[in-house]
Short mmCIF file of C-alpha atoms and ligand atoms in Angstrom, two decimals:
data_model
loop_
_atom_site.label_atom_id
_atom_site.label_comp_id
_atom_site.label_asym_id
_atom_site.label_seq_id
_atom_site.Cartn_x
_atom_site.Cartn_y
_atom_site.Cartn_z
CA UNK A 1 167.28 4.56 -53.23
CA UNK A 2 168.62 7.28 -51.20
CA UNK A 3 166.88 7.59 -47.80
CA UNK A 4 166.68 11.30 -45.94
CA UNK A 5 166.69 8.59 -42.70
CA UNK A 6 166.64 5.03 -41.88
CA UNK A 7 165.16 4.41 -38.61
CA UNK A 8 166.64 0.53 -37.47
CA UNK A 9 163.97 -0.82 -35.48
CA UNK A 10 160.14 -1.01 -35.16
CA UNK A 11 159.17 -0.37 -31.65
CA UNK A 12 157.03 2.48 -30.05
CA UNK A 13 160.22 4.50 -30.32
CA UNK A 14 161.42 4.06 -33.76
CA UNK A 15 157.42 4.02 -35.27
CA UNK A 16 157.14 7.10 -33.76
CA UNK A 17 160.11 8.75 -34.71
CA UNK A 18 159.22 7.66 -38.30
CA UNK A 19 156.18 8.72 -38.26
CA UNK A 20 156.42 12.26 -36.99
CA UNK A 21 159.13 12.68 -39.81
CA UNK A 22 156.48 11.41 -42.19
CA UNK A 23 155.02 14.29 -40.81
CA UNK A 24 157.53 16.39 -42.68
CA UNK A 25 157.84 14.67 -45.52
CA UNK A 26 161.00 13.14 -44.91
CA UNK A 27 161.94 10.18 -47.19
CA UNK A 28 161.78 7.49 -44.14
CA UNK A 29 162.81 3.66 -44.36
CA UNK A 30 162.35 1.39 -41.19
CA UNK A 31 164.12 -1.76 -41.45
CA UNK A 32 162.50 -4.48 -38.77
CA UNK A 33 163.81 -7.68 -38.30
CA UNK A 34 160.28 -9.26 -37.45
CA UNK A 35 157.97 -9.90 -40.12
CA UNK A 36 155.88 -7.44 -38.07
CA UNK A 37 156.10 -4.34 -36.30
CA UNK A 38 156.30 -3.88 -32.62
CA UNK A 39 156.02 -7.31 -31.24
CA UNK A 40 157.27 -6.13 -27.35
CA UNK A 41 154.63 -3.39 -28.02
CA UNK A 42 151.82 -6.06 -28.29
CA UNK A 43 152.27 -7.59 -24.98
CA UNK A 44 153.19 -4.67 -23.07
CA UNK A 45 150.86 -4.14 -19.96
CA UNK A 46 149.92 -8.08 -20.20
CA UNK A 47 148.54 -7.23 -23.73
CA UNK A 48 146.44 -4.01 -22.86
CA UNK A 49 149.51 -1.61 -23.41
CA UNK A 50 149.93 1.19 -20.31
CA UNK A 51 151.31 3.45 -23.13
CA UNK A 52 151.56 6.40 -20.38
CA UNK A 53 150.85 8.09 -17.39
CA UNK A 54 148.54 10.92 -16.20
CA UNK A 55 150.49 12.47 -13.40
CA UNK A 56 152.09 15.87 -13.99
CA UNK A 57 154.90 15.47 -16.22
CA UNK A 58 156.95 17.32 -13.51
CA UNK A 59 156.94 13.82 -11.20
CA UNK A 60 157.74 11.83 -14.34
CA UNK A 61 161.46 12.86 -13.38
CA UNK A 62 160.98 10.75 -10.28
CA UNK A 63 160.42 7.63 -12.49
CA UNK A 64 163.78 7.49 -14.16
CA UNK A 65 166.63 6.71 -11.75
CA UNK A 66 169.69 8.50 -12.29
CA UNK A 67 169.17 8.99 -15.91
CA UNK A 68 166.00 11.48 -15.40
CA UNK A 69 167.84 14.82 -16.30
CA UNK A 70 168.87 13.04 -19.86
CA UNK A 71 165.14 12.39 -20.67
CA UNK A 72 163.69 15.33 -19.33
CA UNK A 73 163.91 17.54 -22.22
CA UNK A 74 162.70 14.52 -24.49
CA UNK A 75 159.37 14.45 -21.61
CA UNK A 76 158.90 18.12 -22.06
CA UNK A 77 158.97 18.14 -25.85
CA UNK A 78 156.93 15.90 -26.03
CA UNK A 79 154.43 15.03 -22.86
CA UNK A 80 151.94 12.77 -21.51
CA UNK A 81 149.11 14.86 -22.23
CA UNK A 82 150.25 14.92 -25.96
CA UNK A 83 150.77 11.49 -25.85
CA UNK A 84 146.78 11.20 -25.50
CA UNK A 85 145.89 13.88 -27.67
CA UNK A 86 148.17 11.77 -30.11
CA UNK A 87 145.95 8.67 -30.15
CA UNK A 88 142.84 10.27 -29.45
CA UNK A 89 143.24 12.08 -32.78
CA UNK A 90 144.10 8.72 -34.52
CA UNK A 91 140.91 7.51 -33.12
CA UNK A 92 142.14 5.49 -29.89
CA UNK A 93 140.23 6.75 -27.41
CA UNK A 94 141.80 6.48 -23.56
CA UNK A 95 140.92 5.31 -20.08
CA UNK A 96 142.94 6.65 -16.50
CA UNK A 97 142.88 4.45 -13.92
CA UNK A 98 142.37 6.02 -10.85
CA UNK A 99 146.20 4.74 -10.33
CA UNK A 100 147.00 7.08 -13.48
CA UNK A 101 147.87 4.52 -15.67
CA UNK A 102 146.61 5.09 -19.19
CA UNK A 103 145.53 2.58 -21.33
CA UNK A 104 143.17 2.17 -24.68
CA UNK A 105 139.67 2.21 -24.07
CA UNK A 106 139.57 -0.67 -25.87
CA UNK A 107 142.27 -2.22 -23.72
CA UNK A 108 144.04 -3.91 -26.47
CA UNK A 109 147.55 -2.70 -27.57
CA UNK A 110 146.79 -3.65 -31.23
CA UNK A 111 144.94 -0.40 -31.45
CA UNK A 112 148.21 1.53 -30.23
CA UNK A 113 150.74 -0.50 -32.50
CA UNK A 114 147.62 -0.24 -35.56
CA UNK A 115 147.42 3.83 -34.34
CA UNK A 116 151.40 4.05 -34.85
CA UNK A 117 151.05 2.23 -38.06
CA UNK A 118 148.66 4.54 -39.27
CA UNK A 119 150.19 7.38 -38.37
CA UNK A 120 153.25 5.94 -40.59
CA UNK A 121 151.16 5.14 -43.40
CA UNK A 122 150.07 8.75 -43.73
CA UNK A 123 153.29 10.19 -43.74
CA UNK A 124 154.46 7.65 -46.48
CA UNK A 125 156.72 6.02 -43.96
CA UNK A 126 158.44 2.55 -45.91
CA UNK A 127 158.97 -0.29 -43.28
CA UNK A 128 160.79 -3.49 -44.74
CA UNK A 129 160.57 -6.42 -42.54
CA UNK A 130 163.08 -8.93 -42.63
CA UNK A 131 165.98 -7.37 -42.55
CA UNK A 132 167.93 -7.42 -39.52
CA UNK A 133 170.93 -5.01 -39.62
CA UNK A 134 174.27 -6.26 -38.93
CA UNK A 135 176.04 -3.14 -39.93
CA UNK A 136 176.63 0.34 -40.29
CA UNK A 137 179.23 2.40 -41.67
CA UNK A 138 179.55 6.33 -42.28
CA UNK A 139 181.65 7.08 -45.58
CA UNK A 140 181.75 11.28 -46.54
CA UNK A 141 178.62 11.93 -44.70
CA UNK A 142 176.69 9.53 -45.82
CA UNK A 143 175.54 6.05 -43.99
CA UNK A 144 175.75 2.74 -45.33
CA UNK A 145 173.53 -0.27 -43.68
CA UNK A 146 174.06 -3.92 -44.29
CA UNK A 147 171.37 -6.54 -43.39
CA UNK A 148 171.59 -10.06 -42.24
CA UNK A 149 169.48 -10.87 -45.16
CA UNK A 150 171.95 -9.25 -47.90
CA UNK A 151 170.61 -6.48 -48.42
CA UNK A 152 172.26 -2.60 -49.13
CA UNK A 153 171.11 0.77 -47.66
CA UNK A 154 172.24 4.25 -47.91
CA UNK A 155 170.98 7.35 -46.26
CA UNK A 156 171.71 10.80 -44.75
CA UNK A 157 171.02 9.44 -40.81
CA UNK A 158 170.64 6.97 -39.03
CA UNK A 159 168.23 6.34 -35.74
CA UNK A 160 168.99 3.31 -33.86
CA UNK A 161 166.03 2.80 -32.16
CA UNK A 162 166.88 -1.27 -30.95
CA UNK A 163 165.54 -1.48 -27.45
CA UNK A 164 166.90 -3.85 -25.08
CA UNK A 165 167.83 -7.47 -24.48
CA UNK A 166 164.56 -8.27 -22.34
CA UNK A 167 162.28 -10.64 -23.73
CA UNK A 168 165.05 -11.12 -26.87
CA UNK A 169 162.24 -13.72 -28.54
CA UNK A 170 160.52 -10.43 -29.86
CA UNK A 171 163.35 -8.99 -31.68
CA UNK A 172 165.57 -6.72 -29.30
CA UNK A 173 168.43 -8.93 -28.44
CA UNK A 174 171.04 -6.79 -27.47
CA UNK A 175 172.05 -6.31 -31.32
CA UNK A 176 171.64 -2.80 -30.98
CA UNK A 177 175.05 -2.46 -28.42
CA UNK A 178 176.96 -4.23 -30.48
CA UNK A 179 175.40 -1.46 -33.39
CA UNK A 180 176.24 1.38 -31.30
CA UNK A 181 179.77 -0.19 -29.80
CA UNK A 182 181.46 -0.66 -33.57
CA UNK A 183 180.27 3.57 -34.38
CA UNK A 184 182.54 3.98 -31.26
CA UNK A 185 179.87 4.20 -28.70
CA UNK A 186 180.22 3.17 -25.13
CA UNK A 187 177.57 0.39 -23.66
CA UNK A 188 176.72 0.54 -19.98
CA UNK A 189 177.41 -3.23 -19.03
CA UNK A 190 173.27 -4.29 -19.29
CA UNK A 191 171.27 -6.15 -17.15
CA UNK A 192 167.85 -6.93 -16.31
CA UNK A 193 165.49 -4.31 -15.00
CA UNK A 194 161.89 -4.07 -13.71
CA UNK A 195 161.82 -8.28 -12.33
CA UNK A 196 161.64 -10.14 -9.22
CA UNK A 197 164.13 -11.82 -7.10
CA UNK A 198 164.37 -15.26 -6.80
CA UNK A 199 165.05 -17.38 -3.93
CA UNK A 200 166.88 -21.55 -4.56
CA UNK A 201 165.42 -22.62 -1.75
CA UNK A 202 162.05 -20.36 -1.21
CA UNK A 203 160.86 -20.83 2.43
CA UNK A 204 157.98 -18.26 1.16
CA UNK A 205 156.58 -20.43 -1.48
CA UNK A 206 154.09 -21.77 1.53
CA UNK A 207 152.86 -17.85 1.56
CA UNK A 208 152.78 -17.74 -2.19
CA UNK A 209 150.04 -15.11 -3.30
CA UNK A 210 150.04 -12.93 0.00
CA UNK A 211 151.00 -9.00 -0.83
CA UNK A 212 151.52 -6.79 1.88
CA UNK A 213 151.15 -3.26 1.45
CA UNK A 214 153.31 0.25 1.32
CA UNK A 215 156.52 -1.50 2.72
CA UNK A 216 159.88 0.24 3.02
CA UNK A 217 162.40 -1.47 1.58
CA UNK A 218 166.30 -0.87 1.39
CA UNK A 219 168.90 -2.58 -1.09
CA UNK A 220 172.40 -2.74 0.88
CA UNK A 221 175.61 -4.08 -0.26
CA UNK A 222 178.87 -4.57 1.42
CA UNK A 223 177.11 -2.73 4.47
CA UNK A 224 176.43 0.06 2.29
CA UNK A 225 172.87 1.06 1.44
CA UNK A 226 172.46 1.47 -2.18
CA UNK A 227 169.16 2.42 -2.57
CA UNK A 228 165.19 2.76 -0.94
CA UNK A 229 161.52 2.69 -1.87
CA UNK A 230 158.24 2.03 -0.47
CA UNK A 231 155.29 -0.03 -2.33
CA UNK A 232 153.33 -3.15 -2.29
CA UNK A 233 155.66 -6.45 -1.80
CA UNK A 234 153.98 -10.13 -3.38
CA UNK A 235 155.04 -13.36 -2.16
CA UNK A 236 155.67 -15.63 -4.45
CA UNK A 237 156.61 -19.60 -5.30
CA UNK A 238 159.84 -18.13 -6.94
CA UNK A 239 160.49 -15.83 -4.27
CA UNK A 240 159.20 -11.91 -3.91
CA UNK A 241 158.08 -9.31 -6.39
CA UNK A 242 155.38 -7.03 -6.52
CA UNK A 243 156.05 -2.99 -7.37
CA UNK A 244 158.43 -2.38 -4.71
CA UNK A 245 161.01 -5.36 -5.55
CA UNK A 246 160.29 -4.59 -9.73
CA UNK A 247 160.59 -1.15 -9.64
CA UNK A 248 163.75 -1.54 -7.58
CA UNK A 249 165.33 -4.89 -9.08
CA UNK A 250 167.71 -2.57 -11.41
CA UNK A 251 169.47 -1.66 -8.09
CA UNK A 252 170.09 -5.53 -7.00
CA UNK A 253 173.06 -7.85 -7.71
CA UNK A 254 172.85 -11.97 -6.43
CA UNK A 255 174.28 -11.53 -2.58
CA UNK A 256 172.69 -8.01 -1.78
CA UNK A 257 170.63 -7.68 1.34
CA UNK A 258 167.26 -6.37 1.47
CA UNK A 259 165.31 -4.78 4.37
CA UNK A 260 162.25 -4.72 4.39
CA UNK A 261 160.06 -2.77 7.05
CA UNK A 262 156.67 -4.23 7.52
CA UNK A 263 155.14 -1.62 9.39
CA UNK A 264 156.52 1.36 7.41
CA UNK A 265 156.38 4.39 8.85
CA UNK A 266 156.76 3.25 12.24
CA UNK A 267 160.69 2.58 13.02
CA UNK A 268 162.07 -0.11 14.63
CA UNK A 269 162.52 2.07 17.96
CA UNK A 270 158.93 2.91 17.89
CA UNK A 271 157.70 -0.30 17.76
CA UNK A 272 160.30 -1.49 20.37
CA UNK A 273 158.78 1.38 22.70
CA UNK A 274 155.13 0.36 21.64
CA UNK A 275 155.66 -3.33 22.27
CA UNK A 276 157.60 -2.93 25.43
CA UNK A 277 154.82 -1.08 27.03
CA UNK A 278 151.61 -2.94 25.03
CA UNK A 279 152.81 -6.80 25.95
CA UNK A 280 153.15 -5.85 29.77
CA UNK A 281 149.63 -4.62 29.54
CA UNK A 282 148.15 -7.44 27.37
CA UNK A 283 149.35 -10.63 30.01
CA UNK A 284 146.85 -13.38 28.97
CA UNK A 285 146.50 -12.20 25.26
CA UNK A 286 148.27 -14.42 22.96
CA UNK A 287 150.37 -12.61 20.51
CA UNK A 288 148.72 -13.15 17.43
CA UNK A 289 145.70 -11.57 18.72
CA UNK A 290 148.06 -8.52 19.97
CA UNK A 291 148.79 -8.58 16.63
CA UNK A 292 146.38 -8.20 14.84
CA UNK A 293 145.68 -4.44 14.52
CA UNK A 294 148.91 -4.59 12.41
CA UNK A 295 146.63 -5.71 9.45
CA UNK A 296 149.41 -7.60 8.29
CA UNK A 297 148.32 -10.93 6.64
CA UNK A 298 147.68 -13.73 9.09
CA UNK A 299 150.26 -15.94 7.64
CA UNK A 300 153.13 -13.69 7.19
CA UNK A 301 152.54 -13.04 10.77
CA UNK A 302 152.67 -17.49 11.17
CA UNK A 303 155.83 -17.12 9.01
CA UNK A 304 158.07 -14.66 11.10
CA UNK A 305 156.65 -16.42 14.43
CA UNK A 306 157.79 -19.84 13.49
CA UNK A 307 161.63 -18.09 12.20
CA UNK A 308 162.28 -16.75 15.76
CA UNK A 309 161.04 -19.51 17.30
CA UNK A 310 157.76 -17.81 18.80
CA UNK A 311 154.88 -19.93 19.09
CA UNK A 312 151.77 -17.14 17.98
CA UNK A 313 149.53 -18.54 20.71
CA UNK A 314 151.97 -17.72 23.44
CA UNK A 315 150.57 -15.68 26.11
CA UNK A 316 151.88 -11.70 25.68
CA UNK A 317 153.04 -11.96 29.63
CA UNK A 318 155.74 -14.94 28.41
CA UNK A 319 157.08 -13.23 25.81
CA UNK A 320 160.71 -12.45 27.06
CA UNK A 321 162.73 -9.23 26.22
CA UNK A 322 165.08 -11.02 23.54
CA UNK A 323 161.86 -12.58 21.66
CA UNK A 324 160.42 -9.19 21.81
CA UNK A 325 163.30 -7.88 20.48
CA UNK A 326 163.48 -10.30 17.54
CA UNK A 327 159.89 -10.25 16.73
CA UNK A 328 160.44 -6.07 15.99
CA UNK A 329 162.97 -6.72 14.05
CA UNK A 330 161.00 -9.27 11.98
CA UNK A 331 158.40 -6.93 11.62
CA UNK A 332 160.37 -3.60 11.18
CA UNK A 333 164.37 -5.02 9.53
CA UNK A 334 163.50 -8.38 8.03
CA UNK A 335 166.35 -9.07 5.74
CA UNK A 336 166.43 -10.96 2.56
CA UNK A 337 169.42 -12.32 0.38
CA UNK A 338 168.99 -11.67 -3.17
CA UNK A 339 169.87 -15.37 -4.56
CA UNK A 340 169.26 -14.36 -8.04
CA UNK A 341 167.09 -11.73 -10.67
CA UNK A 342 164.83 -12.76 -13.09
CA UNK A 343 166.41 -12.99 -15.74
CA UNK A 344 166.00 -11.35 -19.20
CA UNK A 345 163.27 -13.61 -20.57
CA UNK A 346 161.09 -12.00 -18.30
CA UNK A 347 162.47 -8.96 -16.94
CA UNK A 348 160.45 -5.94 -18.91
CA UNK A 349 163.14 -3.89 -19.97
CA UNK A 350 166.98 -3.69 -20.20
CA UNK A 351 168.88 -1.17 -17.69
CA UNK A 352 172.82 -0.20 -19.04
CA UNK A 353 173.07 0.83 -22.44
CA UNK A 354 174.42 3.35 -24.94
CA UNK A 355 176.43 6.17 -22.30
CA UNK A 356 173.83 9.03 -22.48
CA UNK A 357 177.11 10.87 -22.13
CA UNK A 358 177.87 10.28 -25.92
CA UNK A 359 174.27 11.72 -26.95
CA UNK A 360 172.82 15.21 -26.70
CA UNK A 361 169.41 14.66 -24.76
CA UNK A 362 168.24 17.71 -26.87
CA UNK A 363 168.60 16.23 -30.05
CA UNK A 364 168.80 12.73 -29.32
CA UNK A 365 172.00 13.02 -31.98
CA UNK A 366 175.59 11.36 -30.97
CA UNK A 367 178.36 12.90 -29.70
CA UNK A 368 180.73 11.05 -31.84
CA UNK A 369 179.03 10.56 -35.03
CA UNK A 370 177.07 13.79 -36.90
CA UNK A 371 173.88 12.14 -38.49
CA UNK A 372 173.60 9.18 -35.82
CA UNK A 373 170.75 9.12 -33.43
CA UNK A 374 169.74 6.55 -30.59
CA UNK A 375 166.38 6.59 -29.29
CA UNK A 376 164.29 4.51 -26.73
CA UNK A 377 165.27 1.83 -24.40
CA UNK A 378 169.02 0.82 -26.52
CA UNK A 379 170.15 4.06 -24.48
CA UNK A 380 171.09 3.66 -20.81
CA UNK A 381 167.42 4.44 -19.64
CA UNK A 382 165.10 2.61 -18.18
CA UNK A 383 161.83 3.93 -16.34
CA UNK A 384 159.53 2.25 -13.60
CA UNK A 385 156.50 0.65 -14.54
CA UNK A 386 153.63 2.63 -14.76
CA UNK A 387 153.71 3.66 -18.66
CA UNK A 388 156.58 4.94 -18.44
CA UNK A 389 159.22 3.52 -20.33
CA UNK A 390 156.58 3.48 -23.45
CA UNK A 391 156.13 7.34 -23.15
CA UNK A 392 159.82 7.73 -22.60
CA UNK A 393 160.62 5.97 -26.03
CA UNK A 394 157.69 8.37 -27.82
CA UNK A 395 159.21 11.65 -26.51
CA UNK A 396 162.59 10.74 -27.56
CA UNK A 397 161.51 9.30 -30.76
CA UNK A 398 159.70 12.84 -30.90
CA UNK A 399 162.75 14.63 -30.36
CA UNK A 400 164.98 13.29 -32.76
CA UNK A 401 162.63 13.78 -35.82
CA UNK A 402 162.10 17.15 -34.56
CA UNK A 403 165.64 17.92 -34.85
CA UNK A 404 166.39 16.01 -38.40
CA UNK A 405 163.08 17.62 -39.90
CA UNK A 406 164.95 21.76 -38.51
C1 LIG B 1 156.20 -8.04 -20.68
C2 LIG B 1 156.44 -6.57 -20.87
C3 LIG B 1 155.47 -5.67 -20.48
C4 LIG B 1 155.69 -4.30 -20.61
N1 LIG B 1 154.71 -3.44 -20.27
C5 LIG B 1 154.92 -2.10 -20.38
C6 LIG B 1 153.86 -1.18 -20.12
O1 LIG B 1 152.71 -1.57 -19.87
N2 LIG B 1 154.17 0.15 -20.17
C7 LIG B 1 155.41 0.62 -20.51
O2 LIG B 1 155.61 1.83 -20.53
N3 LIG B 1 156.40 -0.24 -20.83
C8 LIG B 1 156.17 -1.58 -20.80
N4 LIG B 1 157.17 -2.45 -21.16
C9 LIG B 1 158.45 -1.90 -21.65
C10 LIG B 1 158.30 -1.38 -23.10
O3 LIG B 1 157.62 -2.34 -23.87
C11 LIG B 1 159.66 -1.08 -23.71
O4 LIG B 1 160.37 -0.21 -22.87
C12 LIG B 1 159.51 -0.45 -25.09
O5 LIG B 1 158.91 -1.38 -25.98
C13 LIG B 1 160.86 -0.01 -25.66
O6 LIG B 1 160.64 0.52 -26.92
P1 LIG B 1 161.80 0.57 -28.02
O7 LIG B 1 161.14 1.03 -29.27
O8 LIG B 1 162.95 1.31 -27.49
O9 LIG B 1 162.29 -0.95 -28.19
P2 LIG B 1 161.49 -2.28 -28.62
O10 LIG B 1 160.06 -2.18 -28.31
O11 LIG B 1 162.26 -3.38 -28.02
O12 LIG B 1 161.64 -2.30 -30.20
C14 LIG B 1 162.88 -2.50 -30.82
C15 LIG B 1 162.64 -3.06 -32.22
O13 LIG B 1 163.88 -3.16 -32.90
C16 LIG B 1 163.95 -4.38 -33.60
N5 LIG B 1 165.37 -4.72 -33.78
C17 LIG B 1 166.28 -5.00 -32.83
N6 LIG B 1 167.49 -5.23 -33.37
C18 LIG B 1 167.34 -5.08 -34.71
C19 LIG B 1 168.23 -5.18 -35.81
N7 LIG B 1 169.54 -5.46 -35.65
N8 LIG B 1 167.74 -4.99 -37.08
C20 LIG B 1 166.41 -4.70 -37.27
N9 LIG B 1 165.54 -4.58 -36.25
C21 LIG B 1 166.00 -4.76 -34.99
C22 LIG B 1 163.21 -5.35 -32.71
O14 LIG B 1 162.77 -6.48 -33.42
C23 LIG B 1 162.07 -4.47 -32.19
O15 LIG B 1 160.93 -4.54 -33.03
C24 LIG B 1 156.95 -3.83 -21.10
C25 LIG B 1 157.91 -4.74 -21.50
C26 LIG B 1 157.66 -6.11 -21.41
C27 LIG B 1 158.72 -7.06 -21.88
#
């Protein structure tokens, strides 16, 4: 049989791609190398699926990196909002967190992957599972795709729809690149995105578990600085992570130094000025009582005393100018040496990818080939956590059937 399109992959993106050109009655064929359908799906948002976000869709360009002004036409085509009307029509109600994370009532992500399915079913969408493509080749307009598994293809398009090399157990192992590199597409060397950082020898595995709030934190390299963000930093028996280190890990290479200021939004000059004047007034006190209206945990505090040699019990008077000195920069530049990034068996999604230069972000189509279409996270775009990167691969899977169904 002659397909109208043959979407390679079932993720969120692909499923709904297919599914909205069900819509249209499009003669659609999905071929999935898993025996099921949207395996990465199932255990996204530690099984509960945080398929989007409720903020306006304007700050959704904040989420993306560099690659924001690619997706933003995707976002706008297709938006959060519709996103939930989507599954509340298919009968998967939604919760907001007060965070604005959206997840199923239900909190189980087999209601999103069984709403996609559904969706496909009623549009007379054909998935084969099993068959994991190995190639693709374009002869007089028309597209030929060969499967591991021996099997023969033909259509009028193609979407590659792939995802990344995270988590490659589930089905996206990178295949994809290799896909889009031999239909003369350029790959964005990948790596890991959205992990922690990893220390060998972890001097912070004794203050495993302790989070510290809204810290800034800087990514320099070669005395440059590459990149900044503020959120909640976790210690943990690896090394660090929470939001702020995950949402910035695609920025970090082994060797980089990261600063990380405690007491964001005072600066290190402020709290010079503050201490300077506080400590003279505060003689007996011991410092980890002057301390204390930091609100930083107790034994973080412990930690950074015991590095620059301060016993926490000293008396404020004895505290001399260089010690004072230190302990600000402790609290206000503590640097970090990235020793290594978690690496893609657990990092949640891939950054690099198919050069969005070689694909029209209002169609989704390539540059090079007519007929050829990438979608979702085998392109060069990776969001922060937060629903993001699910919504991202539904508005361009959105896109591109929009344009094949014109
Ligand atoms: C642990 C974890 C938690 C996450 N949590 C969230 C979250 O809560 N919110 C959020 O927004 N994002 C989350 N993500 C990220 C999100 O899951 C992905 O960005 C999203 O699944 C990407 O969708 P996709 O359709 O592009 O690719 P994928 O979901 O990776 O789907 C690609 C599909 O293509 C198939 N495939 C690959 N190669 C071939 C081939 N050669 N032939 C046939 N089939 C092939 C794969 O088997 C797979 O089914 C999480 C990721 C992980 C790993």
């Amino acid at each position: 049989m002659h397909y109208h399109t043959i979407i390679v992959g079932a993720g969120p993106a692909g499923l709904f791609a297919a599914q909205a050109l069900g819509q249209h009655r499009k003669s659609v064929l999905v071929l999935e190398r898993n025996h099921r359908a949207g395996r990465k799906l199932l255990i996204s948002g530690a099984g509960q699926c945080n398929f989007t976000h409720a903020g306006p869709i304007e700050e959704f360009l904040d989420c993306y990196h560099d690659q924001a002004k690619f997706v933003k036409k995707a976002l706008l085509s297709f938006t959060n909002k519709d996103t939930m009307h989507f599954f509340e029509n298919m009968g998967v109600p939604y919760h907001v967190f007060p965070n604005n994370k959206v997840f199923p009532k239900s909190m189980k992500s087999e209601d999103v992957l069984g709403a996609l399915l559904k969706a496909c079913q009623m549009g007379n969408v054909q998935i084969e599972y099993g068959q994991t493509v190995l190639q693709i080749s374009i002869y007089d307009g028309v597209y030929t795709i060969e499967t591991e598994e021996g099997k023969r293809y033909f259509s009028d398009h193609v979407v590659i729809a792939t995802g990344g090399k995270s988590y490659a157990q589930l089905g996206s192992d990178g295949k994809g690149y290799e896909l889009a590199a031999s239909l003369d597409h350029t790959i964005i060397e990948p790596r890991p995105a959205l992990t922690d950082v990893r220390f060998k020898n972890n001097i912070y595995k004794v203050i495993s578990g302790v989070s510290v709030q809204d810290v800034a934190l800087s990514v320099w390299r070669e005395g440059k600085k590459i990149h900044e963000n503020r959120g909640d930093l976790l210690f943990t028996h690896k090394g660090i992570s929470g939001p702020v280190i995950i949402n910035s890990s695609r920025w970090m290479k082994p060797g980089d130094t990261l600063m990380v200021n405690y007491l964001h939004p005072r600066t290190y000059e402020e709290v010079k000025r503050e201490f300077s004047e506080a400590l003279a007034h505060r003689g007996k006190e011991e410092v980890i009582t002057f301390l204390k209206p930091l609100q930083l945990p107790k034994t973080l505090i412990q930690l950074l005393c015991e590095q620059i040699g301060l016993d926490e019990h000293t008396p404020c008077a004895q505290v001399n100018k260089k010690t004072r000195e230190e302990l600000v920069n402790a609290l206000t530049r503590y640097t970090f040496t990235v020793d290594q990034l978690g690496g893609y068996h657990i990092a949640m999604v891939t950054a690099g990818g198919v050069h969005l230069k070689e694909v029209n972000p209002t169609t989704m189509e390539s540059r090079k080939h007519k007929g050829l279409y990438f979608i979702g996270e085998v392109l060069d775009v990776d969001g922060i956590t937060g629903g993001y990167n699910i919504q991202a691969a539904f508005s361009m899977g959105y896109l591109c059937a929009k344009h094949l169904t014109k």
